[in-house]
Amino acid sequence: MSNQSSDNNKRIAKNTLLLYFRMLFLMFIGLFTSRINLQSLGVDNFGIYNVVGGVVAMFSVLTGSLSVAISRDITFEIGRGDKEKLSKVFSSAVTIQIFMSVIVVLIAEVAGVWFLNNKMVIPTDRLDAANWVLQFSIVSFVLTLISVPYNACIIAHEKMSAFAYITIYEAIMKLLIAYSVFVTPIDKLITYAALLLFLSFSMRIIYGFYCSRKFEECHYRFVFDKDLLKHMGGFAGWTMFGNLAYVGYSQGLNILLNLFFGPSVNAARGVAMQVNEKLSAFCTNFQMALNPQITKSYAANDLKRMHSLIYASSKYSFFMLLLLSLPIMIEAPSILHYWLGLVPDHTVWFVRLIFMILMVDATANPLTVGAQANGNIKVYQIVVGSILLLIVPISYVALKMGCIPEGVFIVHLCVVILAQCVRIYMVRNMIQLAVGEYIQKVIVKIGLVVATAIILPLLLHSYLQPSFVSMVLVCLVSMISVMIFVYALGLNSSERTKFNGKVVVFKSKIFSRK
């Protein structure tokens, strides 16, 4: 058992390191891509793409929930070694996705087209282009939906190297698309949406080809196993409710900002969300390396290891985001100016508030994975999802009362903190997680690090005059401060001992080469 646990830990470390460096590359490419997109499309076109594409993205509740259900079932069957059942799970998943694709197209072509042309605030001369964006986005979404079972297999098999290489290709293609839009003489918004559709098609081919070559179960055959479909549909349905809350408040806030303030504020949110996407990807990929092990530990009834993985995932995810986000939050005006040149109004505080929300959400995912491993997620998803759905109506009331755009993100932050408290309370019985132990090992550690790490960079920022040199200095001090206090206050004695041992081994390897 100890050898197996050691092998699993090594696999987690290897996958985490691989995905972390992958994201450094993606962030570097993404910074150039976002800048080129904003400059080539312009503020209004950029805002139109974000809000119109967001209407279709609301259907991603289907992608996310079914991906969770499929990944969970595939992970369990890999652990059991039942190849026949594994093949049935995959084929059933593809069948479900094809059926869902038909439903999405029907709803989007009726309700989506009506909403775009009758309710959304789009300049009249850009309405035709917005309709093209909607159609391209629908097809892109269907391609993504059908790819879900293949992506789930890669994650369940923990083949993170393939995931890294494929997504690097995707990032490079997005950069090339941004440059193509910049130089094209034809309508830039339509060209951008069309090229992203081509990219979605190529990604579907790549994922399908890789999985069919590497995984025995990834060869589709029509399967109608009533019990299996009922099980997967039930699990996906309740997961879908939870994901519906996320998509509902995320795109709901986007639409509210459009209705109250117009496309320019959507552009500001679009920029902030792109920065958020780059940082959250670090956290997502770190957690992606741990999530299969959390599920497998529960399946093996090794709850002690499962709890330790949940504590580690929650704490380290927060620290990773704090390391990257603290310098950006403090120096947001300067960083956005040097990065974009043209910074839409409200972007600075949008970025700061979204980062705060992101760090709270980072601690939520490990608890949700633990609840999903249990399988009895009906009550969990109803309660947590219902709380999160309150974000939109509360924000609407605030805006009707004259609240500024930043107010919706303050509402968002308060509600996600409440939802996290409820998650901790609910999982205590689902996976026998001790609330006091979670508070001691995660929340207290996080609080101590945040309270101490922010002091020096904030003092330095208030003392120095704004300049490129001061921006770099504050960013460096912020990151160093976080690292020092994570080591001193965020790690326990056992974790510090392991870290020191790794440093000694690393130094010995370096000096032995010399």
PDB file of N, CA and C in Angstrom, residues 48-95:
ATOM      1  N   ILE A  48     -18.971  42.654 -28.021  1.00  0.00           N
ATOM      2  CA  ILE A  48     -20.032  41.899 -28.700  1.00  0.00           C
ATOM      3  C   ILE A  48     -19.696  40.418 -28.732  1.00  0.00           C
ATOM      4  N   TYR A  49     -18.443  40.090 -29.072  1.00  0.00           N
ATOM      5  CA  TYR A  49     -18.075  38.673 -29.132  1.00  0.00           C
ATOM      6  C   TYR A  49     -18.226  38.013 -27.764  1.00  0.00           C
ATOM      7  N   ASN A  50     -17.814  38.718 -26.714  1.00  0.00           N
ATOM      8  CA  ASN A  50     -17.900  38.137 -25.371  1.00  0.00           C
ATOM      9  C   ASN A  50     -19.340  37.890 -24.944  1.00  0.00           C
ATOM     10  N   VAL A  51     -20.226  38.838 -25.226  1.00  0.00           N
ATOM     11  CA  VAL A  51     -21.598  38.675 -24.747  1.00  0.00           C
ATOM     12  C   VAL A  51     -22.397  37.720 -25.632  1.00  0.00           C
ATOM     13  N   VAL A  52     -22.178  37.744 -26.969  1.00  0.00           N
ATOM     14  CA  VAL A  52     -22.895  36.824 -27.861  1.00  0.00           C
ATOM     15  C   VAL A  52     -22.374  35.402 -27.688  1.00  0.00           C
ATOM     16  N   GLY A  53     -21.043  35.263 -27.653  1.00  0.00           N
ATOM     17  CA  GLY A  53     -20.485  33.942 -27.396  1.00  0.00           C
ATOM     18  C   GLY A  53     -20.889  33.414 -26.040  1.00  0.00           C
ATOM     19  N   GLY A  54     -21.117  34.340 -25.097  1.00  0.00           N
ATOM     20  CA  GLY A  54     -21.538  33.933 -23.761  1.00  0.00           C
ATOM     21  C   GLY A  54     -22.921  33.324 -23.734  1.00  0.00           C
ATOM     22  N   VAL A  55     -23.792  33.739 -24.667  1.00  0.00           N
ATOM     23  CA  VAL A  55     -25.129  33.147 -24.738  1.00  0.00           C
ATOM     24  C   VAL A  55     -25.024  31.657 -25.035  1.00  0.00           C
ATOM     25  N   VAL A  56     -24.156  31.298 -25.992  1.00  0.00           N
ATOM     26  CA  VAL A  56     -23.944  29.885 -26.317  1.00  0.00           C
ATOM     27  C   VAL A  56     -23.205  29.186 -25.185  1.00  0.00           C
ATOM     28  N   ALA A  57     -22.260  29.896 -24.567  1.00  0.00           N
ATOM     29  CA  ALA A  57     -21.483  29.292 -23.476  1.00  0.00           C
ATOM     30  C   ALA A  57     -22.360  28.897 -22.299  1.00  0.00           C
ATOM     31  N   MET A  58     -23.554  29.475 -22.205  1.00  0.00           N
ATOM     32  CA  MET A  58     -24.465  29.090 -21.130  1.00  0.00           C
ATOM     33  C   MET A  58     -24.793  27.601 -21.199  1.00  0.00           C
ATOM     34  N   PHE A  59     -24.710  27.029 -22.415  1.00  0.00           N
ATOM     35  CA  PHE A  59     -24.984  25.598 -22.561  1.00  0.00           C
ATOM     36  C   PHE A  59     -23.817  24.740 -22.079  1.00  0.00           C
ATOM     37  N   SER A  60     -22.707  25.370 -21.705  1.00  0.00           N
ATOM     38  CA  SER A  60     -21.566  24.592 -21.218  1.00  0.00           C
ATOM     39  C   SER A  60     -21.886  23.873 -19.921  1.00  0.00           C
ATOM     40  N   VAL A  61     -23.028  24.219 -19.317  1.00  0.00           N
ATOM     41  CA  VAL A  61     -23.489  23.442 -18.169  1.00  0.00           C
ATOM     42  C   VAL A  61     -23.624  21.977 -18.546  1.00  0.00           C
ATOM     43  N   LEU A  62     -23.992  21.702 -19.809  1.00  0.00           N
ATOM     44  CA  LEU A  62     -24.099  20.319 -20.284  1.00  0.00           C
ATOM     45  C   LEU A  62     -22.721  19.687 -20.383  1.00  0.00           C
ATOM     46  N   THR A  63     -21.770  20.420 -20.970  1.00  0.00           N
ATOM     47  CA  THR A  63     -20.420  19.896 -21.122  1.00  0.00           C
ATOM     48  C   THR A  63     -19.799  19.571 -19.778  1.00  0.00           C
ATOM     49  N   GLY A  64     -19.869  20.521 -18.846  1.00  0.00           N
ATOM     50  CA  GLY A  64     -19.221  20.326 -17.555  1.00  0.00           C
ATOM     51  C   GLY A  64     -19.813  19.199 -16.752  1.00  0.00           C
ATOM     52  N   SER A  65     -21.137  19.148 -16.674  1.00  0.00           N
ATOM     53  CA  SER A  65     -21.780  18.126 -15.847  1.00  0.00           C
ATOM     54  C   SER A  65     -21.572  16.733 -16.403  1.00  0.00           C
ATOM     55  N   LEU A  66     -21.698  16.580 -17.711  1.00  0.00           N
ATOM     56  CA  LEU A  66     -21.507  15.263 -18.314  1.00  0.00           C
ATOM     57  C   LEU A  66     -20.047  14.838 -18.256  1.00  0.00           C
ATOM     58  N   SER A  67     -19.136  15.792 -18.379  1.00  0.00           N
ATOM     59  CA  SER A  67     -17.715  15.465 -18.269  1.00  0.00           C
ATOM     60  C   SER A  67     -17.392  14.922 -16.890  1.00  0.00           C
ATOM     61  N   VAL A  68     -17.975  15.541 -15.856  1.00  0.00           N
ATOM     62  CA  VAL A  68     -17.757  15.063 -14.487  1.00  0.00           C
ATOM     63  C   VAL A  68     -18.286  13.646 -14.325  1.00  0.00           C
ATOM     64  N   ALA A  69     -19.509  13.408 -14.818  1.00  0.00           N
ATOM     65  CA  ALA A  69     -20.112  12.078 -14.697  1.00  0.00           C
ATOM     66  C   ALA A  69     -19.302  11.034 -15.449  1.00  0.00           C
ATOM     67  N   ILE A  70     -18.884  11.380 -16.660  1.00  0.00           N
ATOM     68  CA  ILE A  70     -18.123  10.441 -17.485  1.00  0.00           C
ATOM     69  C   ILE A  70     -16.760  10.164 -16.860  1.00  0.00           C
ATOM     70  N   SER A  71     -16.065  11.225 -16.422  1.00  0.00           N
ATOM     71  CA  SER A  71     -14.742  11.044 -15.809  1.00  0.00           C
ATOM     72  C   SER A  71     -14.833  10.176 -14.561  1.00  0.00           C
ATOM     73  N   ARG A  72     -15.845  10.415 -13.755  1.00  0.00           N
ATOM     74  CA  ARG A  72     -15.998   9.635 -12.527  1.00  0.00           C
ATOM     75  C   ARG A  72     -16.205   8.153 -12.837  1.00  0.00           C
ATOM     76  N   ASP A  73     -17.125   7.849 -13.768  1.00  0.00           N
ATOM     77  CA  ASP A  73     -17.413   6.448 -14.077  1.00  0.00           C
ATOM     78  C   ASP A  73     -16.223   5.753 -14.730  1.00  0.00           C
ATOM     79  N   ILE A  74     -15.535   6.457 -15.625  1.00  0.00           N
ATOM     80  CA  ILE A  74     -14.363   5.863 -16.270  1.00  0.00           C
ATOM     81  C   ILE A  74     -13.269   5.594 -15.240  1.00  0.00           C
ATOM     82  N   THR A  75     -13.063   6.550 -14.317  1.00  0.00           N
ATOM     83  CA  THR A  75     -12.047   6.367 -13.275  1.00  0.00           C
ATOM     84  C   THR A  75     -12.357   5.155 -12.406  1.00  0.00           C
ATOM     85  N   PHE A  76     -13.626   4.998 -12.030  1.00  0.00           N
ATOM     86  CA  PHE A  76     -14.012   3.839 -11.227  1.00  0.00           C
ATOM     87  C   PHE A  76     -13.779   2.529 -11.979  1.00  0.00           C
ATOM     88  N   GLU A  77     -14.131   2.487 -13.268  1.00  0.00           N
ATOM     89  CA  GLU A  77     -13.991   1.235 -14.026  1.00  0.00           C
ATOM     90  C   GLU A  77     -12.528   0.902 -14.301  1.00  0.00           C
ATOM     91  N   ILE A  78     -11.684   1.920 -14.444  1.00  0.00           N
ATOM     92  CA  ILE A  78     -10.243   1.666 -14.577  1.00  0.00           C
ATOM     93  C   ILE A  78      -9.730   1.013 -13.304  1.00  0.00           C
ATOM     94  N   GLY A  79     -10.167   1.529 -12.160  1.00  0.00           N
ATOM     95  CA  GLY A  79      -9.758   0.940 -10.882  1.00  0.00           C
ATOM     96  C   GLY A  79     -10.240  -0.485 -10.712  1.00  0.00           C
ATOM     97  N   ARG A  80     -11.424  -0.794 -11.225  1.00  0.00           N
ATOM     98  CA  ARG A  80     -11.961  -2.147 -11.104  1.00  0.00           C
ATOM     99  C   ARG A  80     -11.358  -3.102 -12.124  1.00  0.00           C
ATOM    100  N   GLY A  81     -10.830  -2.555 -13.231  1.00  0.00           N
ATOM    101  CA  GLY A  81     -10.243  -3.415 -14.262  1.00  0.00           C
ATOM    102  C   GLY A  81     -11.263  -4.101 -15.151  1.00  0.00           C
ATOM    103  N   ASP A  82     -12.488  -3.580 -15.187  1.00  0.00           N
ATOM    104  CA  ASP A  82     -13.550  -4.170 -16.005  1.00  0.00           C
ATOM    105  C   ASP A  82     -13.550  -3.492 -17.374  1.00  0.00           C
ATOM    106  N   LYS A  83     -12.851  -4.075 -18.343  1.00  0.00           N
ATOM    107  CA  LYS A  83     -12.700  -3.454 -19.653  1.00  0.00           C
ATOM    108  C   LYS A  83     -14.014  -3.405 -20.426  1.00  0.00           C
ATOM    109  N   GLU A  84     -14.836  -4.430 -20.272  1.00  0.00           N
ATOM    110  CA  GLU A  84     -16.113  -4.448 -20.981  1.00  0.00           C
ATOM    111  C   GLU A  84     -17.021  -3.325 -20.481  1.00  0.00           C
ATOM    112  N   LYS A  85     -17.088  -3.158 -19.158  1.00  0.00           N
ATOM    113  CA  LYS A  85     -17.902  -2.084 -18.593  1.00  0.00           C
ATOM    114  C   LYS A  85     -17.320  -0.720 -18.968  1.00  0.00           C
ATOM    115  N   LEU A  86     -15.998  -0.633 -19.003  1.00  0.00           N
ATOM    116  CA  LEU A  86     -15.334   0.611 -19.378  1.00  0.00           C
ATOM    117  C   LEU A  86     -15.712   1.009 -20.800  1.00  0.00           C
ATOM    118  N   SER A  87     -15.718   0.044 -21.714  1.00  0.00           N
ATOM    119  CA  SER A  87     -16.101   0.308 -23.099  1.00  0.00           C
ATOM    120  C   SER A  87     -17.559   0.746 -23.192  1.00  0.00           C
ATOM    121  N   LYS A  88     -18.417   0.130 -22.382  1.00  0.00           N
ATOM    122  CA  LYS A  88     -19.832   0.510 -22.369  1.00  0.00           C
ATOM    123  C   LYS A  88     -20.022   1.942 -21.873  1.00  0.00           C
ATOM    124  N   VAL A  89     -19.263   2.294 -20.844  1.00  0.00           N
ATOM    125  CA  VAL A  89     -19.358   3.653 -20.299  1.00  0.00           C
ATOM    126  C   VAL A  89     -18.991   4.679 -21.364  1.00  0.00           C
ATOM    127  N   PHE A  90     -17.888   4.436 -22.086  1.00  0.00           N
ATOM    128  CA  PHE A  90     -17.448   5.381 -23.111  1.00  0.00           C
ATOM    129  C   PHE A  90     -18.481   5.509 -24.232  1.00  0.00           C
ATOM    130  N   SER A  91     -18.930   4.389 -24.777  1.00  0.00           N
ATOM    131  CA  SER A  91     -19.884   4.425 -25.887  1.00  0.00           C
ATOM    132  C   SER A  91     -21.208   5.046 -25.461  1.00  0.00           C
ATOM    133  N   SER A  92     -21.641   4.750 -24.249  1.00  0.00           N
ATOM    134  CA  SER A  92     -22.872   5.362 -23.738  1.00  0.00           C
ATOM    135  C   SER A  92     -22.709   6.873 -23.612  1.00  0.00           C
ATOM    136  N   ALA A  93     -21.516   7.296 -23.204  1.00  0.00           N
ATOM    137  CA  ALA A  93     -21.245   8.730 -23.063  1.00  0.00           C
ATOM    138  C   ALA A  93     -21.332   9.440 -24.410  1.00  0.00           C
ATOM    139  N   VAL A  94     -20.765   8.841 -25.451  1.00  0.00           N
ATOM    140  CA  VAL A  94     -20.825   9.450 -26.784  1.00  0.00           C
ATOM    141  C   VAL A  94     -22.273   9.534 -27.265  1.00  0.00           C
ATOM    142  N   THR A  95     -23.042   8.481 -27.024  1.00  0.00           N
ATOM    143  CA  THR A  95     -24.455   8.482 -27.414  1.00  0.00           C
ATOM    144  C   THR A  95     -25.212   9.621 -26.735  1.00  0.00           C
TER     145      THR A  95
END
